[in-house]
Every structure is written in C-alpha cells, then in structure tokens.
XYZ file of C-alpha atoms in Angstrom:
544
model
C -43.347 13.130 -48.841
C -41.278 16.327 -49.816
C -40.409 17.001 -46.504
C -38.610 13.119 -46.010
C -36.552 14.170 -49.373
C -35.838 16.951 -48.054
C -34.277 15.170 -45.125
C -32.038 13.192 -47.449
C -29.570 15.576 -47.828
C -28.896 16.084 -43.868
C -29.258 12.200 -43.133
C -26.452 11.974 -45.579
C -24.289 14.385 -44.271
C -24.655 13.279 -41.240
C -23.874 9.811 -41.982
C -20.992 10.816 -43.850
C -19.707 13.226 -41.372
C -19.606 10.132 -38.179
C -18.004 8.027 -40.995
C -14.686 10.133 -41.428
C -14.992 10.891 -37.722
C -14.972 7.024 -37.034
C -11.613 7.125 -39.191
C -9.996 9.946 -37.909
C -10.026 9.117 -34.524
C -9.536 5.315 -35.018
C -7.354 5.326 -38.151
C -9.236 1.903 -38.733
C -11.462 1.214 -41.855
C -14.067 -0.807 -40.035
C -17.654 -1.925 -39.987
C -18.899 0.851 -38.679
C -16.952 3.474 -41.350
C -17.639 1.294 -44.190
C -21.429 1.267 -43.421
C -21.552 4.962 -42.588
C -19.680 6.310 -45.675
C -21.370 4.118 -47.811
C -25.432 4.731 -46.413
C -24.201 8.309 -46.650
C -23.129 8.552 -50.306
C -26.036 6.886 -51.393
C -28.567 9.249 -49.644
C -26.379 12.034 -50.701
C -26.992 10.213 -54.290
C -30.218 9.718 -54.411
C -30.889 13.419 -52.921
C -28.968 14.938 -55.653
C -30.923 12.270 -58.378
C -33.871 13.763 -57.088
C -33.619 17.203 -59.341
C -31.391 19.764 -59.175
C -33.535 22.391 -58.294
C -33.907 20.867 -54.943
C -30.188 21.380 -53.798
C -30.358 25.138 -53.474
C -34.044 24.429 -51.845
C -32.310 22.134 -49.461
C -29.223 24.999 -48.714
C -31.807 27.291 -47.657
C -34.143 25.153 -45.933
C -34.260 25.167 -42.032
C -33.964 21.525 -41.975
C -30.653 22.037 -43.370
C -29.735 24.831 -41.016
C -30.841 22.898 -38.112
C -28.722 20.105 -39.534
C -25.643 21.869 -40.073
C -25.828 23.125 -36.538
C -26.342 19.583 -35.111
C -23.570 18.533 -36.860
C -21.409 21.262 -35.778
C -22.085 20.450 -32.603
C -21.103 16.984 -32.740
C -18.269 18.160 -34.609
C -17.557 20.132 -31.556
C -18.147 17.295 -29.266
C -16.041 14.853 -30.797
C -13.208 17.369 -31.068
C -13.226 18.087 -27.316
C -13.422 14.257 -26.430
C -10.130 14.046 -29.312
C -8.094 16.848 -27.436
C -8.837 15.416 -24.098
C -7.635 11.961 -25.125
C -4.549 13.549 -26.466
C -3.911 15.507 -23.750
C -4.299 12.193 -21.624
C -1.959 10.171 -23.730
C 0.468 13.287 -24.068
C 0.400 14.280 -20.158
C -0.712 10.993 -18.266
C -2.119 11.645 -14.730
C -4.144 8.836 -12.613
C -6.655 9.891 -10.249
C -8.001 7.077 -8.013
C -11.679 7.873 -6.714
C -11.716 4.929 -4.449
C -12.342 5.552 -0.715
C -9.345 2.890 -0.115
C -7.197 3.254 -2.958
C -7.687 -0.102 -4.065
C -6.958 1.291 -7.597
C -3.128 2.504 -7.357
C -0.041 0.972 -5.960
C 0.370 0.623 -2.604
C 2.729 3.890 -0.670
C 5.295 0.938 -0.418
C 5.037 0.226 -3.677
C 5.528 3.768 -4.549
C 8.162 4.404 -2.274
C 10.282 1.606 -3.139
C 10.438 2.170 -7.020
C 10.710 6.243 -6.760
C 14.553 6.759 -6.347
C 15.784 3.747 -8.246
C 18.976 5.066 -9.382
C 19.062 2.584 -12.445
C 16.868 0.882 -14.674
C 14.204 -2.183 -13.511
C 13.717 -4.552 -15.808
C 10.459 -6.688 -15.792
C 9.269 -9.394 -17.988
C 6.392 -11.328 -17.751
C 5.730 -15.045 -19.237
C 1.901 -15.105 -20.124
C 0.182 -17.689 -21.775
C -0.264 -16.040 -25.657
C 1.311 -12.888 -24.151
C -1.447 -10.725 -23.080
C -2.699 -10.475 -19.750
C -4.974 -7.343 -18.688
C -4.317 -7.704 -15.174
C -0.877 -7.571 -15.058
C -0.463 -5.531 -17.720
C -2.273 -2.774 -15.987
C -0.572 -3.351 -12.487
C 3.073 -4.007 -14.205
C 1.881 -0.198 -16.408
C 1.290 1.114 -12.121
C 4.817 0.734 -11.736
C 6.292 2.194 -14.858
C 4.054 5.448 -14.258
C 5.228 5.940 -10.186
C 9.106 5.642 -11.262
C 10.113 6.330 -15.359
C 13.129 3.508 -14.103
C 10.591 0.890 -14.394
C 10.872 -0.854 -17.683
C 8.306 -4.171 -18.955
C 7.223 -6.266 -21.309
C 4.722 -9.176 -21.732
C 5.870 -12.019 -23.721
C 4.610 -15.878 -24.749
C 7.060 -18.141 -23.808
C 5.822 -20.421 -26.715
C 6.720 -17.700 -29.525
C 9.547 -16.671 -27.271
C 11.252 -19.867 -26.116
C 14.988 -18.612 -26.373
C 13.887 -16.372 -23.983
C 12.261 -18.499 -21.168
C 15.201 -20.771 -21.841
C 17.508 -17.984 -21.191
C 15.957 -16.771 -17.776
C 15.185 -20.474 -16.635
C 11.109 -20.342 -17.390
C 9.136 -23.497 -17.133
C 5.755 -22.408 -16.200
C 3.408 -19.602 -17.556
C 2.005 -16.451 -15.105
C 5.396 -15.873 -14.017
C 7.412 -12.726 -13.906
C 11.401 -12.165 -14.219
C 12.797 -8.542 -12.290
C 15.905 -7.606 -12.828
C 17.917 -5.056 -11.862
C 21.466 -4.580 -12.239
C 23.356 -7.961 -11.652
C 20.578 -9.114 -9.231
C 17.774 -10.848 -10.253
C 14.534 -13.365 -9.086
C 11.749 -14.752 -10.212
C 7.568 -14.202 -9.326
C 5.222 -16.641 -10.146
C 1.598 -15.967 -9.894
C 2.558 -12.552 -9.314
C 0.201 -9.849 -7.639
C 1.565 -6.193 -6.393
C 3.027 -7.678 -2.892
C 5.259 -10.421 -4.237
C 6.029 -7.692 -6.981
C 6.846 -5.523 -4.382
C 8.797 -7.548 -2.265
C 10.957 -9.201 -5.159
C 11.811 -5.455 -6.057
C 12.928 -4.729 -2.599
C 15.338 -7.925 -2.564
C 17.227 -7.388 -6.026
C 17.614 -3.640 -5.009
C 18.800 -4.040 -1.602
C 22.198 -3.249 -0.833
C 22.475 -5.130 1.874
C 20.766 -7.183 4.573
C 20.243 -6.186 8.077
C 19.502 -8.990 10.627
C 17.109 -8.992 13.218
C 17.731 -11.131 16.386
C 14.869 -12.829 18.438
C 15.713 -13.674 22.335
C 14.745 -17.265 22.968
C 15.168 -19.017 26.077
C 12.143 -18.119 28.167
C 9.280 -19.646 26.392
C 8.977 -17.029 23.920
C 6.962 -17.908 20.843
C 8.946 -19.700 17.892
C 9.957 -17.630 14.708
C 10.355 -20.757 13.489
C 6.755 -21.876 13.999
C 4.455 -20.945 11.167
C 1.439 -23.060 12.086
C 0.399 -22.877 15.689
C -1.564 -19.461 16.642
C 0.835 -17.890 18.586
C 4.261 -18.661 16.559
C 6.100 -16.089 15.184
C 6.589 -17.491 11.949
C 4.272 -15.271 9.714
C 6.231 -12.430 11.246
C 9.316 -13.368 10.288
C 8.361 -14.586 6.545
C 6.472 -10.792 6.382
C 10.733 -9.483 7.552
C 12.648 -11.876 5.125
C 10.260 -10.211 2.316
C 11.359 -6.823 3.185
C 15.193 -8.078 2.745
C 15.518 -9.040 6.555
C 17.574 -11.573 8.142
C 15.795 -13.493 10.992
C 17.886 -14.966 13.502
C 17.191 -16.702 17.325
C 19.660 -15.592 19.799
C 19.652 -17.886 23.165
C 21.236 -14.848 25.982
C 22.240 -17.997 28.112
C 24.495 -19.828 25.610
C 25.949 -16.049 24.514
C 29.020 -13.717 26.008
C 27.787 -10.512 24.875
C 25.240 -9.639 21.971
C 26.184 -11.225 18.185
C 28.046 -7.971 16.601
C 25.658 -8.752 13.347
C 22.213 -8.150 15.360
C 21.139 -5.060 13.992
C 18.013 -4.980 16.138
C 17.163 -7.036 18.913
C 13.563 -8.297 19.595
C 13.130 -9.287 22.660
C 9.640 -10.409 23.098
C 7.027 -11.424 26.313
C 8.982 -14.105 28.467
C 6.806 -16.799 30.102
C 9.691 -17.579 32.153
C 12.102 -15.366 33.843
C 15.719 -13.926 32.844
C 18.573 -14.782 34.616
C 20.849 -11.711 36.229
C 23.581 -12.308 33.808
C 21.121 -12.121 30.878
C 19.711 -8.691 31.859
C 23.048 -7.590 31.802
C 23.723 -8.268 28.378
C 21.008 -7.158 26.987
C 22.084 -3.582 29.361
C 25.442 -3.999 27.689
C 23.950 -3.882 24.357
C 21.416 -0.812 25.021
C 24.159 0.740 26.584
C 26.719 0.674 23.916
C 24.061 2.077 21.081
C 22.255 -0.890 20.554
C 18.380 -0.913 18.724
C 15.887 -3.221 20.033
C 11.927 -3.554 20.329
C 10.200 -4.946 23.921
C 6.983 -6.552 23.602
C 5.364 -6.638 27.036
C 2.804 -8.259 28.469
C -0.055 -8.584 30.844
C 1.713 -10.159 34.188
C 5.236 -11.004 31.915
C 8.909 -9.851 31.740
C 8.268 -7.765 35.034
C 12.705 -7.539 34.936
C 12.932 -6.496 32.173
C 11.081 -3.438 33.013
C 14.299 -1.636 34.271
C 15.675 -1.861 31.031
C 13.209 0.650 29.487
C 12.478 2.751 32.257
C 16.159 4.142 32.701
C 15.281 5.275 28.818
C 12.328 7.307 30.028
C 9.398 4.238 29.578
C 7.131 3.562 31.786
C 5.221 0.292 32.042
C 2.216 -0.424 33.769
C 1.131 -3.219 36.203
C -1.824 -3.789 34.320
C -4.500 -5.016 31.514
C -5.968 -2.589 29.039
C -9.957 -3.352 28.696
C -11.706 -1.944 26.895
C -15.493 -1.981 24.952
C -16.326 -4.598 21.865
C -19.364 -4.830 19.710
C -20.026 -8.693 19.285
C -22.613 -9.982 16.813
C -25.995 -10.439 18.443
C -24.491 -9.625 22.021
C -24.020 -5.824 21.500
C -21.058 -4.243 23.577
C -19.194 -5.998 25.747
C -15.399 -5.803 27.634
C -13.028 -7.557 26.840
C -9.293 -7.551 26.777
C -8.628 -7.024 23.115
C -8.901 -3.605 21.891
C -8.916 -1.987 18.806
C -7.081 1.185 18.193
C -7.188 3.887 15.461
C -5.167 6.397 17.005
C -1.546 7.352 16.712
C 0.755 9.508 17.984
C 3.143 11.384 15.048
C 5.810 9.467 14.198
C 7.405 8.061 11.621
C 6.312 4.649 12.315
C 2.980 5.917 12.207
C 3.143 8.432 9.182
C 0.389 6.542 6.409
C -1.739 4.941 8.950
C -4.262 7.578 9.725
C -7.060 5.911 11.416
C -6.410 2.811 9.895
C -7.169 0.163 13.054
C -5.189 -2.357 14.880
C -5.355 -5.015 17.241
C -4.384 -6.117 20.352
C -4.523 -8.539 22.905
C -3.656 -8.868 27.163
C -1.811 -5.175 26.442
C -0.661 -3.226 29.582
C -0.098 0.695 29.511
C 3.390 2.023 27.968
C 3.743 5.679 28.365
C 6.666 8.292 28.741
C 8.031 8.717 32.304
C 7.583 11.738 33.448
C 10.130 13.458 33.882
C 12.565 11.418 30.794
C 15.961 11.128 31.279
C 18.006 14.331 29.803
C 19.070 13.381 26.011
C 15.836 10.970 25.878
C 13.213 11.868 23.954
C 9.862 9.576 24.234
C 7.351 9.595 21.636
C 3.773 7.716 22.140
C 2.843 5.361 18.940
C -0.993 3.835 20.022
C -3.677 4.989 22.394
C -6.702 2.918 22.788
C -10.109 4.578 22.809
C -11.761 7.084 25.492
C -14.009 3.819 26.494
C -11.196 1.965 27.716
C -9.195 1.613 31.077
C -6.012 0.496 32.307
C -7.653 -2.515 34.899
C -5.064 -2.719 37.864
C -6.639 -5.634 39.851
C -4.976 -8.152 37.220
C -5.394 -11.604 39.066
C -9.199 -10.230 39.684
C -9.871 -9.793 36.625
C -8.410 -13.302 34.836
C -10.929 -14.681 38.317
C -13.778 -12.807 37.819
C -14.651 -11.228 33.761
C -17.001 -9.086 35.526
C -14.975 -5.888 36.273
C -15.921 -2.385 36.143
C -13.867 0.728 36.567
C -12.333 1.346 39.770
C -11.768 5.145 39.590
C -9.513 5.293 42.721
C -7.201 2.545 41.270
C -8.121 2.335 37.594
C -6.693 4.918 34.661
C -9.395 6.252 32.111
C -8.721 5.650 28.733
C -7.344 7.023 25.819
C -4.195 5.171 27.179
C -0.640 4.651 25.315
C 0.159 1.125 24.822
C 3.239 1.808 22.926
C 6.003 4.013 22.678
C 9.335 4.989 20.332
C 12.634 6.716 22.061
C 15.318 7.901 20.905
C 18.346 8.836 23.729
C 21.979 9.046 23.477
C 23.644 5.587 24.875
C 24.895 7.128 27.513
C 21.604 8.166 28.548
C 21.113 5.542 30.638
C 24.503 5.642 32.653
C 23.866 9.317 33.711
C 20.615 8.177 35.178
C 22.246 5.217 37.266
C 25.431 6.444 40.163
C 28.860 6.945 38.468
C 31.662 7.126 40.046
C 33.824 10.709 40.855
C 35.928 11.379 37.102
C 39.283 11.743 37.704
C 41.112 14.675 38.557
C 42.189 15.361 34.626
C 38.800 14.103 32.949
C 35.952 16.028 32.405
C 31.973 15.051 32.366
C 30.738 13.751 29.329
C 27.869 16.129 28.231
C 24.418 14.499 27.388
C 23.181 14.534 23.820
C 20.457 16.773 22.962
C 17.108 14.818 21.624
C 16.874 13.501 18.012
C 20.270 14.637 17.539
C 23.595 13.115 16.480
C 25.681 12.145 18.977
C 28.793 14.618 19.816
C 32.600 12.969 19.819
C 34.063 12.027 22.888
C 37.382 13.268 24.372
C 38.698 9.887 23.166
C 37.640 10.749 19.726
C 35.287 7.654 20.098
C 31.398 8.657 18.664
C 28.810 8.257 20.634
C 25.969 6.177 19.663
C 21.963 6.317 19.720
C 19.942 4.275 21.303
C 16.460 3.279 19.380
C 14.029 1.478 21.421
C 10.128 0.841 20.390
C 7.920 -0.694 23.682
C 4.914 -2.292 22.760
C 2.561 -3.450 26.133
C 1.302 -6.495 23.732
C 3.366 -9.524 22.667
C 0.533 -11.354 21.216
C -0.889 -8.814 18.418
C 2.373 -10.064 16.295
C 1.552 -13.355 16.323
C 0.393 -15.979 13.711
C -3.131 -15.134 14.254
C -2.895 -11.492 14.823
C -0.773 -10.536 12.539
C -2.769 -10.188 9.895
C -5.626 -8.421 11.494
C -6.199 -4.971 10.109
C -3.007 -2.981 9.860
C -1.011 -4.909 12.729
C 1.552 -6.049 9.916
C 2.693 -2.605 9.041
C 3.002 -1.537 12.321
C 5.613 -3.585 13.273
C 7.466 -3.646 10.063
C 7.680 -0.057 10.498
C 8.831 -0.327 14.103
C 11.392 -2.805 13.380
C 12.284 -0.430 9.897
C 12.796 2.667 11.948
C 14.673 0.769 14.823
C 17.377 -0.618 12.440
C 17.663 3.029 10.492
C 15.903 2.140 7.545
C 13.362 5.152 7.354
C 12.826 4.436 4.024
C 11.159 1.029 4.125
C 8.563 2.833 6.457
C 4.923 2.592 4.792
C 1.610 1.091 4.446
C 2.410 -1.880 2.507
C 0.060 -3.956 -0.237
C -2.915 -5.692 0.743
C -2.658 -9.728 0.330
C -5.715 -9.204 -1.125
C -6.263 -6.181 -4.185
C -10.316 -5.329 -5.120
C -11.734 -6.877 -8.467
C -11.496 -4.830 -11.539
C -12.879 -4.925 -14.676
C -10.718 -5.958 -17.564
C -11.584 -5.261 -20.922
C -9.766 -6.279 -24.122
C -8.518 -4.275 -26.762
C -11.680 -5.275 -28.625
C -14.596 -4.203 -26.159
C -12.733 -0.907 -25.680
C -13.191 -0.234 -28.866
C -16.758 -1.381 -28.873
C -17.264 0.645 -25.695
C -15.932 3.792 -27.832
C -18.229 3.735 -30.570
C -21.462 2.893 -28.976
C -20.603 5.921 -26.639
C -18.679 8.677 -28.590
C -19.913 7.697 -31.882
C -23.269 5.283 -32.291
C -25.344 6.985 -29.835
C -24.416 10.384 -30.805
C -25.360 9.371 -34.774
C -28.447 7.745 -33.744
C -29.721 10.314 -31.756
C -29.343 13.035 -34.497
C -30.675 10.562 -37.211
C -33.854 10.013 -34.950
C -33.851 14.149 -34.362
C -34.030 14.711 -37.674
C -36.569 11.734 -38.453
C -39.471 12.843 -35.747
C -38.694 16.603 -37.264
C -39.068 16.050 -41.150
C -42.584 12.978 -39.776
C -43.892 16.121 -37.974
C -43.261 18.540 -40.980
C -44.681 16.394 -43.422
C -47.791 15.866 -41.132
C-alpha cells in the first residue's frame, strides 16, 4: 500500500508533464490537456494530503529517481520532436522515397514553373472550401517555385469571386499569369501543367503534318491508326497542328516550325520530294517516321544528312502469357543514346511496331552530327527477307543476311543547311567567288559572304510510324519520346522532359483532425501510457 501511495507522486508529475507538454506543442486546450492536468493535480493533492512527512520520503525514494529520469527522457524526446518540427517548418525539404517518384511532381511540371519571371496565381473552387488532395498537389507546385501562389475557396461563400471568373461548377481551378488565364475542370497534375504551359507561353509554334499519301489522319481521334491523340498531346504543349497537302503547295508554308512526314501508303510525286528537299536545304526542321516497306522514295532526303535507312524489319522476342518467349515485330526498348531528347528516360520502356533500322551513315557528311536515340535489345535482329517474314512467320536469324541486335531504330541529326548541298555535285564557282566553308557540328552557322545567315537543319528519323498512333501513343513512354523529339526539333529544349502520368498513385489524405489525433496517439499518449504502466508494474513488485 505504501508503495502505491509513494508512486502517486510520480504519477502526478508524469500526468502534469504530459498535459503541459501537449499544450506547449499544440497551443490547444483539448480533452487530452484537460484530462492530464486534472488527474495529475488530483493525484498530487492526494499524495500531499497523505502526510507532509511523505514529501521528504518521496523525494529520496528510488522510485522518485526512476520517475524523474523517465520524465527527463520523455522531455528530451519531446524536445527533439519539437525541434525537428520547427526545423522542418522553417527549412522545408521533401524527399520522395518511392521507386518511381509518384509522390513528387513530374520533371516537366518542375521545369515549367522553375523559371517563371513573375507570379502565377491558382485559385481552386471546391465545395466546402477544402480538398486535401488538391491542396497537396498545389502545394507541390509552390515547393517547386516561389513564384506560384494558390488558395482554395468555397464558391458558395465567395459568390462574387466565382461570378467574376465565370466559375459554374465545383472542383474547378483557375490559373492566371499576367493577362492570360484559363480554367481547368477536375484538375490533376497533367491538366494543371498543360494549362500552365498555355498561359505562360510567349508564342505558338506550328507543327505541320504531311498528308495526301495515305498517312494517318491527325484529326482521327477514334481509329487505332489515327494521330488524333498525338495532336491533342501537342496542343496541350502549346503547339499548333496543321495538315499540309504538298500537291497543292508551291513551297512549304512559312509558318511551319517543323514538318512531320509519316510513313506513306502511296508514293510521293517527284515535285513533292523536291519541295521537301528545298525546305530542308533552307534550314528546315523535320521529323521522318519510316516503316517497313514504306516511304523508300524519301530515303535519299535523309541519307544526304547522314542517316542510313535499312531495308529490313526488326524482329525481337516478346513474352506472352501462358506461351513463353515468342518472336514478334513489336520490339520493346529501354536503351537510349545520350541526347537532349532522351534525357530523363533512363531505362523506361518504349514500344514500336514494324520498325526498320535507322542508323548513322559512315562516313557522315561534313558538317553533320548524327546521334542514335533508341536501340533494341540484344535478342533482336534485322530481318532482311521482309517479304518472306509476312508470308512465313517462322523466321530465324540468318547470319549471312540479317544483322544481330542491338539495333538503332531512331537517330537525331544536326547539320548545316549546306551540308546536303555540299554532298551533291555543285557547279564550279565563278572566278570571283569563293567556296562556302562547312559548318562545324552543333555550332552556329557562319555568315555567308552576302551576309545571309546559314540555318541549321534538325532532323529526327524513326524507323516506325505506328508507335505514335492512337493505339500505341500511351504505351509506356512513347508519348514522352515523340513530344521530346518535336520539342527539340523546333528548338524548344526547355520543353524536353518526362511528363506527368495520366494516372497518379493513390495517396492517403488526412484531415487536420485526423493528423492531430495521430500526433496525440503517437507522440504523447503512447509514451505516457508506457511510462505509467512501467511505474505501476514497479510499484506492484515493490509492494509484493
């Protein structure tokens, strides 16, 4: 009995300590604080009422020393936690430990807001004025840039604000940058980043798609072979998209920042090829999408810039459920060359269909620099017997005619606009003229004698056209690869990045009350109960 009475003093000190600690950390007088202070004060009064002589005894008892040590340890622990929280609030640093970074903004989202010269304001209109998921996402943008400001409001409590910005439904985000503004419904990272690109863009570059030869239609968003999904992706990146029928043009439209030439089903006419050749010769930017047995008449256009197009089909092993490894014509790749287009891809996968080999010509024309972009696996090979492949699917590697993998199926080329012309026979210069020096790879073009600036040709050549159709664009990282290629081709290196995924990983979203309860349970209540339980066990054993 005396042991239990003696432990009342320790109990009271523990309860009072945790009561004051909870108030000091939260600055709230809740149930936990009131309960601890009330019970602690009651037990202290009960102990003191048991006799003054017990106070001196209590201070000299071993239980008091143990209790005091326990309180000191608890105080030290809570002090450390409080200091860490203070430092975390003052010097915020986020670390995403997930393998794929699902709890962080995508690389593109960070790049878009990292160099904003002025403030970007985002206002979320949410029912009740609270949305933990949206708040967490918008806070990630503010962490990436101090220029980003946001707030979440209840449109029912702020009708004037909703009416001013013409907000008619819940879960809507208004993004404003200077005089430009746009509204996003059901916002997620991909939609928000695309909207920021639009409102912060200084101008829209136009991407022209050649048509008239059976190419996939950029207006077709439903058919599996259409390029409608690619058009939408480009428009989300603030690019304009236009179709060009070469047969009705005298020359390539001057507002085309780059030309996309998909694999044709019908051959080009000679005047159309000359038009493309003249466009490239004047410093044009183009993306060629070849395919097995398609577009052979276009090969000389890219050959003069150091690109070699193989007359073959890439065959590789694929794994099918319940069937094991089998040969297929849809190679999946995860090996990339060192280039601005492929930065960030790492070992992410891309998938192609009916690809033919695309590699650097040896030797490359003077002034041209060719970089391999994508390589297939070591188990692949380039099947030279294309006709036999489609007649008999039971093909095998023939070392005499086929090329063993890894194989290059995409390249990027930079060259002087005159590199191609220099590779062709030229008329002799006039006696008073001098030959034009070739440009160095990757360097800015030198001035011509007449003062005209040389332009730099940029080409990206893929051995597959179907890898960007509606069916395959969302496969793995195909979308990032093609958008990065177009961005680099038109000189928008800042737009080269890995984009937000359409689906984000699930997160646990906690309300403020739930966070507070977890804090009380883990930081205060659990240590307090363990400490009180230890004191009780000790008191019982001592009294036994």
